[in-house]
Short mmCIF file of C-alpha atoms and ligand atoms in Angstrom, two decimals:
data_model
loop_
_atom_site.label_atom_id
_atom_site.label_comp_id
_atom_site.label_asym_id
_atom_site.label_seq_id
_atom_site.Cartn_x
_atom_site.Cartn_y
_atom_site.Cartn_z
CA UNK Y 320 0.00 0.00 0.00
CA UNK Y 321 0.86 3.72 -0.98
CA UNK Y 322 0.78 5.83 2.51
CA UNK Y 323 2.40 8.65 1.38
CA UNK Y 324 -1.23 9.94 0.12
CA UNK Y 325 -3.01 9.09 2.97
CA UNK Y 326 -0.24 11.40 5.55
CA UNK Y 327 -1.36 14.27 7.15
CA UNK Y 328 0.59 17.36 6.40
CA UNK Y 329 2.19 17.43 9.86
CA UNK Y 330 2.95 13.31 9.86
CA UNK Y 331 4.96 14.18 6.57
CA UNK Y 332 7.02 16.78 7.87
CA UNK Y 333 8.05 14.29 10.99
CA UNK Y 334 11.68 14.45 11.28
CA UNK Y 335 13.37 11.18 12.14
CA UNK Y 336 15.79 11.78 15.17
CA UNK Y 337 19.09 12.81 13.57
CA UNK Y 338 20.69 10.77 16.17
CA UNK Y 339 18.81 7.61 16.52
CA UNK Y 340 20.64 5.84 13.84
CA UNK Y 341 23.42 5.99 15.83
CA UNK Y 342 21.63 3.46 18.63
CA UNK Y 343 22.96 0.37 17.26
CA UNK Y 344 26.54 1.89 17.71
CA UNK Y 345 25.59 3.46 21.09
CA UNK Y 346 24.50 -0.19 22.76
CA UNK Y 347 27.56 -2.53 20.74
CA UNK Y 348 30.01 -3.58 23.86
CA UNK Y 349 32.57 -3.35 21.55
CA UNK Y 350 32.54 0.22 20.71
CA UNK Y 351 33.11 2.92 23.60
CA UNK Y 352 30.49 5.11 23.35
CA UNK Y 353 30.16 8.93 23.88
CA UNK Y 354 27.48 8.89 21.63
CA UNK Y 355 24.57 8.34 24.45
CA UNK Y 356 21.85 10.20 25.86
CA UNK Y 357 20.28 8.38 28.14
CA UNK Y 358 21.22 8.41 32.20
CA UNK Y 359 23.54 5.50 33.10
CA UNK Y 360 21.42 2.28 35.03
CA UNK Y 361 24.46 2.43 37.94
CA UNK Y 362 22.34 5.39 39.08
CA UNK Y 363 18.89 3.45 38.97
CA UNK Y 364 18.05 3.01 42.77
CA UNK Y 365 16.30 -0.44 41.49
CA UNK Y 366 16.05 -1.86 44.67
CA UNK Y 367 14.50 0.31 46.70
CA UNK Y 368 11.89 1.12 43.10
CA UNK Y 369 11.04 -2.34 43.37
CA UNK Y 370 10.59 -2.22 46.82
CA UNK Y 371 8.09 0.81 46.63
CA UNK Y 372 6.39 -0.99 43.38
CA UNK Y 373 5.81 -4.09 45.80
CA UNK Y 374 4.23 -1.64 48.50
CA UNK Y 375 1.84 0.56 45.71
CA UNK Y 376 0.58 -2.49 43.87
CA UNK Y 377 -0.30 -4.12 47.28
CA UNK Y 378 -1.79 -1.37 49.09
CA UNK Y 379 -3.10 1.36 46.92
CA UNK Y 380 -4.09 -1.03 43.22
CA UNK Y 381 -7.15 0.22 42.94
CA UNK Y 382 -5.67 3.55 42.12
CA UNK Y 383 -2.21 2.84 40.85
CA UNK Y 384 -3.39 0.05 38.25
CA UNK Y 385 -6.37 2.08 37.54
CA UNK Y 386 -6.86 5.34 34.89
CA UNK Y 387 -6.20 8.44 36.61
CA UNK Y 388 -6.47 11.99 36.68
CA UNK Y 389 -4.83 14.03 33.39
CA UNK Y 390 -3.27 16.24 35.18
CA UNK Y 391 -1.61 13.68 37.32
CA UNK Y 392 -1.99 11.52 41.03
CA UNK Y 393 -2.68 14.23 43.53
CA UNK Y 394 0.23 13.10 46.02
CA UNK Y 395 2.89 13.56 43.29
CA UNK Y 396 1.56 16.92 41.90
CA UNK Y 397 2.22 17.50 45.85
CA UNK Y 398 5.52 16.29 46.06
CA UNK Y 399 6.36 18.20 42.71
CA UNK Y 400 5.04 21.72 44.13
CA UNK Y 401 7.69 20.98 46.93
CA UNK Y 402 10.47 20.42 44.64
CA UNK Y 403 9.61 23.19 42.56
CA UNK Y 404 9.29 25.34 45.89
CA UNK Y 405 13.28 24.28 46.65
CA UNK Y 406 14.13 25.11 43.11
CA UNK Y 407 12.46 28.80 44.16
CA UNK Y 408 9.24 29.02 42.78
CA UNK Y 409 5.80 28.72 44.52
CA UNK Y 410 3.31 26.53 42.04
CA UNK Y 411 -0.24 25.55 42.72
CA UNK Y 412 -0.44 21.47 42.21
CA UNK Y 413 -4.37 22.60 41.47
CA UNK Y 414 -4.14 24.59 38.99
CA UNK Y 415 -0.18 25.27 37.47
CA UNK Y 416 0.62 22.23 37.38
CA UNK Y 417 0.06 19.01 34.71
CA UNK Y 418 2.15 16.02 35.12
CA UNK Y 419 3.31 14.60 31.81
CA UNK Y 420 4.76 11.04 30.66
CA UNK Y 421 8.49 12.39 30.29
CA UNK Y 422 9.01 15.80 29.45
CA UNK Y 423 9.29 14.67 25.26
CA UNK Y 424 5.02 14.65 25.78
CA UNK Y 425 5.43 18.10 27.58
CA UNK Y 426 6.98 19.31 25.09
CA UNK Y 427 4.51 17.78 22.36
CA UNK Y 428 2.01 19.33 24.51
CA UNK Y 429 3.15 22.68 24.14
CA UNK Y 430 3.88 22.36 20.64
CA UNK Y 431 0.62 20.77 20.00
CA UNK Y 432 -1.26 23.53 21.90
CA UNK Y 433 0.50 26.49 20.67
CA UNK Y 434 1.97 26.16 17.73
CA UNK Y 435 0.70 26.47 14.32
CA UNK Y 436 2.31 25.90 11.20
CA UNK Y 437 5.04 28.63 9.63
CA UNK Y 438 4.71 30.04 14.08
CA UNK Y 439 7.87 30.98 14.74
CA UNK Y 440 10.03 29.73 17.71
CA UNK Y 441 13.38 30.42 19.12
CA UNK Y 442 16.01 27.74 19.81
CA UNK Y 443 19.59 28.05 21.18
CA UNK Y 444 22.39 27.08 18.82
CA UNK Y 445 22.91 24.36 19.35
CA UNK Y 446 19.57 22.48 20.80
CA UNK Y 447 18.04 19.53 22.02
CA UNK Y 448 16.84 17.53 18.98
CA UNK Y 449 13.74 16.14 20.73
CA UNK Y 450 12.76 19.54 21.62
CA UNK Y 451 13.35 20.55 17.96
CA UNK Y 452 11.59 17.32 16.72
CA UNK Y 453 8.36 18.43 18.73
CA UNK Y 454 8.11 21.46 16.91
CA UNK Y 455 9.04 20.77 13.17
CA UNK Y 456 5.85 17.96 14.23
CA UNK Y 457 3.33 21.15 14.37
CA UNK Y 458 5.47 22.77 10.86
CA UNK Y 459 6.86 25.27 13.08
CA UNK Y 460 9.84 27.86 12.00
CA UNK Y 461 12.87 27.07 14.31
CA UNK Y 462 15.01 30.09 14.56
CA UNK Y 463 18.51 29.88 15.84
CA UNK Y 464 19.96 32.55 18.46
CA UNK Y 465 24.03 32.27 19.48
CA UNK Y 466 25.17 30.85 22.56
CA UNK Y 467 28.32 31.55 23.94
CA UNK Y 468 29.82 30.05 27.64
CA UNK Y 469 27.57 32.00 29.22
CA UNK Y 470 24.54 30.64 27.03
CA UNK Y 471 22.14 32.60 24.96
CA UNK Y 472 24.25 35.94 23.90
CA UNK Y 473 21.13 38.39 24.62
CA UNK Y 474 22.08 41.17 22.40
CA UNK Y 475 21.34 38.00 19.52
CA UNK Y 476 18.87 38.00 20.93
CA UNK Y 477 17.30 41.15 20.90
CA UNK Y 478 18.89 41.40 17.06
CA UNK Y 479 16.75 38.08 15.90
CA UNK Y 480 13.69 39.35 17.68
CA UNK Y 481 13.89 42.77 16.50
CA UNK Y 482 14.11 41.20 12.51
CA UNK Y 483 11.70 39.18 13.16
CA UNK Y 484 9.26 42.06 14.27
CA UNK Y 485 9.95 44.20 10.99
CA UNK Y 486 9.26 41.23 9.04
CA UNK Y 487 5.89 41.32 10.88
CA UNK Y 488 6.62 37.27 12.00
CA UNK Y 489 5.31 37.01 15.56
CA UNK Y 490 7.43 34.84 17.75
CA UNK Y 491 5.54 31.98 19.86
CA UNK Y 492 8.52 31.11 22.28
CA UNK Y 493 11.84 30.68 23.03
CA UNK Y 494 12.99 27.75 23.84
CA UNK Y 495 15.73 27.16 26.46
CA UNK Y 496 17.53 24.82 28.42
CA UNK Y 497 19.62 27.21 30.82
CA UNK Y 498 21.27 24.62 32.86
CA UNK Y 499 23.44 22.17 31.79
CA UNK Y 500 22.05 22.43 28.54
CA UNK Y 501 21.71 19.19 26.34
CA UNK Y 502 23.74 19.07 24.02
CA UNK Y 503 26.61 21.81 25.15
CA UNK Y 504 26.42 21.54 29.17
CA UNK Y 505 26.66 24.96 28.94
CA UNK Y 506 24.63 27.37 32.12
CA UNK Y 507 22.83 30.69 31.05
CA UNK Y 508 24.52 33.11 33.46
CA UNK Y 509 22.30 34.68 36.14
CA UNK Y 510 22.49 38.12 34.59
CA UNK Y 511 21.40 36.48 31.58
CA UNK Y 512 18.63 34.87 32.89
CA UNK Y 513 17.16 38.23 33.65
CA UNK Y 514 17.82 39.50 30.22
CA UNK Y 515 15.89 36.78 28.21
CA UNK Y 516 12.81 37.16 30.52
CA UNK Y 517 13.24 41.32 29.83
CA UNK Y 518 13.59 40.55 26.10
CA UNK Y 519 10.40 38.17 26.59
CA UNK Y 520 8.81 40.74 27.97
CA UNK Y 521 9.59 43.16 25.25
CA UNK Y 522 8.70 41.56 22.72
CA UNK Y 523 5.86 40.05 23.69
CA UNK Y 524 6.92 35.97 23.45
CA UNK Y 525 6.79 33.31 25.82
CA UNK Y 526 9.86 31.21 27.37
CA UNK Y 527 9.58 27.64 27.48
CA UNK Y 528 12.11 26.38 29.95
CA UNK Y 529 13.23 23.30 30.24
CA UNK Y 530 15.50 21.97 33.24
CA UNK Y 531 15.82 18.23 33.25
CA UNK Y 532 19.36 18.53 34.64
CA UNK Y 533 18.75 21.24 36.89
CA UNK Y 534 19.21 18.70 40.23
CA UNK Y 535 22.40 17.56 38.52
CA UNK Y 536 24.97 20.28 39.54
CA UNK Y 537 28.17 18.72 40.72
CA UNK Y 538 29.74 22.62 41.67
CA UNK Y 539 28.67 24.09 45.11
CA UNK Y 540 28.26 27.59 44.38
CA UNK Y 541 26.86 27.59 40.55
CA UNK Y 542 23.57 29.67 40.50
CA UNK Y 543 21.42 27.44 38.46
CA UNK Y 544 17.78 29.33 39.60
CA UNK Y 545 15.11 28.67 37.16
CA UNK Y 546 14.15 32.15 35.18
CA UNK Y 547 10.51 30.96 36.50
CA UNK Y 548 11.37 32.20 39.74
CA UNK Y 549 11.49 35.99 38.56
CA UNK Y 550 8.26 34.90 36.40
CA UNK Y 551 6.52 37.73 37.58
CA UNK Y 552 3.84 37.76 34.56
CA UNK Y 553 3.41 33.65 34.22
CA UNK Y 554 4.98 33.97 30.85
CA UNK Y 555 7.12 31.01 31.95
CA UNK Y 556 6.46 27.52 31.11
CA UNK Y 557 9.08 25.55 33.02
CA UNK Y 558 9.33 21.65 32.10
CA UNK Y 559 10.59 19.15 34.79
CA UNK Y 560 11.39 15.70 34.62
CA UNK Y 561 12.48 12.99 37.10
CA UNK Y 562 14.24 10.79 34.13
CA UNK Y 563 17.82 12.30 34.52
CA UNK Y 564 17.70 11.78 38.75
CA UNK Y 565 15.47 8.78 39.47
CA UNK Y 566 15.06 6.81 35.73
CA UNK Y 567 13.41 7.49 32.50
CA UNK Y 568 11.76 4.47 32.39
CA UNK Y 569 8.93 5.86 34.82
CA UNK Y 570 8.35 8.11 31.89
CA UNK Y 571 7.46 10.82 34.39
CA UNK Y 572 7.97 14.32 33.77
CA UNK Y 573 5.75 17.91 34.30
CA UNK Y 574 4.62 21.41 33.08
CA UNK Y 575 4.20 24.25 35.41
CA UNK Y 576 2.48 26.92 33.61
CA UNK Y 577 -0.46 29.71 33.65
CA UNK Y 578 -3.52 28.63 34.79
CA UNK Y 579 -5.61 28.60 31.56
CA UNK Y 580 -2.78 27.81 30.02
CA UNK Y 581 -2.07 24.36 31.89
CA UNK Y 582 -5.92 23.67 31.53
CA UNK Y 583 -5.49 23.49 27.78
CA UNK Y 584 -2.44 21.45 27.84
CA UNK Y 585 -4.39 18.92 29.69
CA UNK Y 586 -6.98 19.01 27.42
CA UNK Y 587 -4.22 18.42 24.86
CA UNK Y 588 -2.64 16.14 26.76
CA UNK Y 589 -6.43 14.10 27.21
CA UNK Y 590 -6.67 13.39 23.70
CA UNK Y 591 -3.25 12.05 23.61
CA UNK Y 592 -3.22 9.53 26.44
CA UNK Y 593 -6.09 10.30 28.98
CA UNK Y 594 -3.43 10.00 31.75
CA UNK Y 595 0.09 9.20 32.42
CA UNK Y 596 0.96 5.98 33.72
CA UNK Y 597 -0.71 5.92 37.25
CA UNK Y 598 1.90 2.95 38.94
CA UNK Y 599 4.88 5.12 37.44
CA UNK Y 600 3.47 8.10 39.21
CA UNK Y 601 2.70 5.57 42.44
CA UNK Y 602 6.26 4.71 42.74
CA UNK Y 603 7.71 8.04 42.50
CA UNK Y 604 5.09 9.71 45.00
CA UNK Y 605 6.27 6.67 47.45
CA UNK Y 606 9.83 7.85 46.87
CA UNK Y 607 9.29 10.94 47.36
CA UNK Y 608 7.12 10.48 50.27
CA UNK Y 609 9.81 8.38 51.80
CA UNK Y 610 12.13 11.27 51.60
CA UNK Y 611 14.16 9.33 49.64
CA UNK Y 612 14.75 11.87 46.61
CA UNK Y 613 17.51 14.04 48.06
CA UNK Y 614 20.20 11.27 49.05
CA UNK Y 615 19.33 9.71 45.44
CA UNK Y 616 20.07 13.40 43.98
CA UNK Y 617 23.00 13.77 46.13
CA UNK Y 618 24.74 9.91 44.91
CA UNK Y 619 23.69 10.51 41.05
CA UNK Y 620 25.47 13.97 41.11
CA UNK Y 621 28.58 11.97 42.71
CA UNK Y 622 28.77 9.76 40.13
CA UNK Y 623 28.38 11.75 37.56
CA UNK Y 624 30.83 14.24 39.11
CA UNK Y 625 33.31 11.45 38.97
CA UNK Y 626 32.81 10.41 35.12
CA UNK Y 627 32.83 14.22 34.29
CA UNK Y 628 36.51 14.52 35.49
CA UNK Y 629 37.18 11.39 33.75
CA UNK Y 630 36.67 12.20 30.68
CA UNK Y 631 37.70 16.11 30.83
CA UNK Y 632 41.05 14.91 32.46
CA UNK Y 633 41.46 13.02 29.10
CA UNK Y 634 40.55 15.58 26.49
CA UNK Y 635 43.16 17.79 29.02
CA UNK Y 636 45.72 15.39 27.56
CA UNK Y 637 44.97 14.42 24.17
CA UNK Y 638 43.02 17.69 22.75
CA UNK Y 639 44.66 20.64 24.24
CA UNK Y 640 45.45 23.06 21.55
CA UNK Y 641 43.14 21.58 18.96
CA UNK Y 642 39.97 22.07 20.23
CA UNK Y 643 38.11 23.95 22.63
CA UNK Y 644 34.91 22.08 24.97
CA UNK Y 645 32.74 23.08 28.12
CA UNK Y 646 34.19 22.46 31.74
CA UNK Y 647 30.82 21.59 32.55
CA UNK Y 648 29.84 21.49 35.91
CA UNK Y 649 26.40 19.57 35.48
CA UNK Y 650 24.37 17.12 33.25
CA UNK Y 651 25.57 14.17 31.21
CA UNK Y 652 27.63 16.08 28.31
CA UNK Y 653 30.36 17.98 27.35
CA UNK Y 654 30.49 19.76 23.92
CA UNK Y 655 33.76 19.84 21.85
CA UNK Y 656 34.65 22.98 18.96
CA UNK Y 657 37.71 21.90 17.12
CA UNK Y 658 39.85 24.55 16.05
CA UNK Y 659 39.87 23.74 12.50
CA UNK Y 660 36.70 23.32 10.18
CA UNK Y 661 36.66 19.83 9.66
CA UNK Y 662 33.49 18.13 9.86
CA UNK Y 663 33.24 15.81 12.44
CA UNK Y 664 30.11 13.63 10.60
CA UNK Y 665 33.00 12.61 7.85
CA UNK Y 666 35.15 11.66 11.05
CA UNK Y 667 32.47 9.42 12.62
CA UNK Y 668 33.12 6.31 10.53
CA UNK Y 669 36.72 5.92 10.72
CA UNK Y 670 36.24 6.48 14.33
CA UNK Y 671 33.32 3.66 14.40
CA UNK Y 672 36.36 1.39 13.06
CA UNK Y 673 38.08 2.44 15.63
CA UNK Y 674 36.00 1.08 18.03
CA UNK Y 675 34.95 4.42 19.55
CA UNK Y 676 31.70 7.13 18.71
CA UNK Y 677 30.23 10.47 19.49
CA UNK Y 678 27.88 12.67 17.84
CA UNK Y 679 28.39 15.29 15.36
CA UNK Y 680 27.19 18.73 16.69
CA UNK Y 681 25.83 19.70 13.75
CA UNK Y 682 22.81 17.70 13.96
CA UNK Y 683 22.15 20.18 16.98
CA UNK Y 684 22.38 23.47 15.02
CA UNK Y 685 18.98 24.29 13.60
CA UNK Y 686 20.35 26.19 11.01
CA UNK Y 687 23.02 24.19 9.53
CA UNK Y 688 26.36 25.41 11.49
CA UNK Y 689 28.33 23.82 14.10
CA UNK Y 690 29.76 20.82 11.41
CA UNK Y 691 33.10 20.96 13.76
CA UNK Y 692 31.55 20.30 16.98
CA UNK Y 693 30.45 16.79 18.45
CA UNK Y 694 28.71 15.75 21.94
CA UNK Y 695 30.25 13.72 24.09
CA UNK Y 696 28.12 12.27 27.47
CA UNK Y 697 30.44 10.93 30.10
CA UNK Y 698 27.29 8.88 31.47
CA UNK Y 699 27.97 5.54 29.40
CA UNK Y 700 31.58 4.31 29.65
CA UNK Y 701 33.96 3.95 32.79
CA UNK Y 702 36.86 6.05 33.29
CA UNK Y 703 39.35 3.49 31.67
CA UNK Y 704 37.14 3.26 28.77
CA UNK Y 705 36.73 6.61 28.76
CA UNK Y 706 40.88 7.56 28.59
CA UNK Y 707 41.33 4.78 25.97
CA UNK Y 708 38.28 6.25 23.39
CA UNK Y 709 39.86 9.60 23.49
CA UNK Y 710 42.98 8.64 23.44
CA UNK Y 711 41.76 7.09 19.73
CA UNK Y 712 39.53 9.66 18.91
CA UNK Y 713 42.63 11.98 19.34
CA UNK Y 714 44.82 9.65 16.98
CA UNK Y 715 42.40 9.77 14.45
CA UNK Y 716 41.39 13.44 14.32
CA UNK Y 717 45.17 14.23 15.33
CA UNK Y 718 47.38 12.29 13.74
CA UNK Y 719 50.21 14.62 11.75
C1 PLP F 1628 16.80 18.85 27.25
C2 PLP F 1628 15.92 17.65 27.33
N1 PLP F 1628 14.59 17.82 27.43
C3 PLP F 1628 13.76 16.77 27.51
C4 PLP F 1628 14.24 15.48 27.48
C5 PLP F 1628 13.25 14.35 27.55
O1 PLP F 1628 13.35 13.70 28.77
P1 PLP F 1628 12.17 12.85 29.41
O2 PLP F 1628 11.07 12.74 28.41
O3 PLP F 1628 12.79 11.52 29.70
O4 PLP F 1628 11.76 13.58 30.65
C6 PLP F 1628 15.62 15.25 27.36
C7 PLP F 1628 16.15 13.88 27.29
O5 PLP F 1628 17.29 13.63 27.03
C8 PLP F 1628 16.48 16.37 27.30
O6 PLP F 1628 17.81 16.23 27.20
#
């Protein structure tokens, strides 16, 4: 059968993940891999989830293995509005809040709900491709603004809004991942922060912030405040998720957002699935209400911390002088720059001989820059592993 006729408009401009063809790669045993996303399962408390999946099937299945509410089971939207409260802002689990399954569906929720096709919306250079893939889905116009060290460069900023206004185009939203951003690990400086939500402001466009690796700050004194705590005008719509410090396989993630706002993304979000999965939101609730989440916070960030100087103690060695990356201080990534203008997609397959991957930037860069960069996550591979892959990469890319 022909389907190509029978595609909607949007379903043909789906975007396969420009990095999901490198999954077979990613899992191989044989290949050290920096070419991951996902969290590494030596952070998965598994015990103690299976012990609280014993307890919530036992004494609570007629709610846990039963539909739910959209918007999420009360206790969690509780627990949630207390870990948004630490991360410094106040939201009501009534009304501003709408747990989601992952953050991906929040952001297909706010794509869905706000977006229209040729709406423009701002992305970082470079961005997260999932966030990117949500909003090609509704036809969208992705718009690239700089980042430097520091994050989003606000006088780009202001420059891309300000064409976009005499061109008459009306931007939707920015889109932003100010901490530990994936794919760069890069932080949006405090100072910043307070710029983008001015510039918002301004011109009249909302900010879509999303922190799944705010919790996962290995440095003491790094301000890493959500811009939705200086949200004085509930132009913020801040996305949470509990994949990066507990496990993405509870697919559990949330939107704290405007009132009205929030009720239409349920009503999105209702057509989509009716309701997250209820014993995913059981067992985190019973974590949470064990007090359990801050040690688990506290050992992931360890770990991580650990791998982090693993793997920047090795490009220390082998790439000083030939490229540039982030110290990051946060998240699963760091992002290398090399100093010449070779394209690290053409490098990828001699490297694959090599035993030993990563991901070229440029499939980050909505608007067809950053060929020279590549991701690397430090969340897959042990340190040994990790000194030896670089050590090749180096060789390869290197070699006089
Ligand atoms: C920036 C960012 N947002 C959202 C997600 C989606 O996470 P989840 O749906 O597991 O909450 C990811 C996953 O890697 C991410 O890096």
């Amino acid at each position: 059968m022909q389907i190509e006729s029978l595609l909607s408009a949007d379903a043909r401009n789906l975007r396969p993940s420009a990095i999901r063809k490198f999954a077979a790669m990613m899992n191989d045993p044989a290949i050290i891999s920096f070419a991951g996303g996902a969290p590494s399962p030596a952070t998965f408390p598994a015990g103690r989830i299976a012990h609280f999946a014993e307890k919530v099937v036992r004494d609570t299945a007629a709610t846990s293995l039963q539909y739910g509410p959209t918007r999420g089971l009360p206790a969690l939207r509780d627990a949630v509005a207390s870990i948004c409260r630490e991360r410094g802002f106040a939201c009501d689990p009534a009304t501003q809040l709408l747990m989601t399954t992952g953050s991906q569906q929040a952001l297909y929720l706010v794509s869905a709900t706000l977006l229209d096709p040729g709406d423009v919306v701002l992305v970082e250079l470079p961005t997260y491709i999932g966030g990117a893939g949500a909003f090609y889905a509704r036809r969208a116009e992705l718009v690239g603004v700089a980042q430097d060290d520091d994050g989003i460069v606000p006088a780009a900023l202001e420059e891309t809004a300000t064409r976009l206004r005499a061109e008459g185009r009306r931007i939707k939203f920015l889109y932003t991942i100010p901490n530990f951003q994936n794919p760069s690990g890069r932080v949006l400086a405090a100072e910043r922060r307070r710029d983008v939500l001015e510039l918002a402001k301004r011109f009249d466009f909302l900010v879509v912030e999303d922190d799944p690796y705010g919790e996962l700050c290995f440095a003491d004194d790094l301000d890493t405040t959500p811009i939705k705590t200086s949200d004085d005008e509930q132009r913020v719509i801040y996305l949470g998720s509990f994949s990066k410090v507990l496990s993405p396989g509870l697919r559990t993630g949330w939107i704290v957002g405007e009132p009205a706002l929030v009720r239409q993304f349920e009503l999105t979000k209702e057509s989509a699935d009716l309701c997250s999965g209820m014993l995913d939101e059981a067992i985190i609730a019973a974590f949470c209400a064990a007090g359990e989440l801050p040690e688990q916070i506290k050992s992931v960030r360890a770990f991580y911390r650990d791998r982090r100087d693993a793997l920047l103690g090795a490009l220390d060695e082998h790439f000083t002088g030939r490229a540039t990356w982030t110290r990051t201080e946060g998240g699963l990534f760091t992002f290398v720059t090399l100093n010449d203008e070779r394209d690290t997609a053409e490098l990828l397959p001699p490297a694959v001989e090599r035993g030993v991957a990563f991901i070229p930037g440029g499939a980050f860069f909505v608007d067809g820059s950053g060929a020279n960069t590549m991701r690397l996550t430090f969340a897959k591979e042990t340190d040994d592993r990790m000194r030896e892959g670089i050590r090749r990469v180096a060789e390869l890319f290197f070699a006089a």
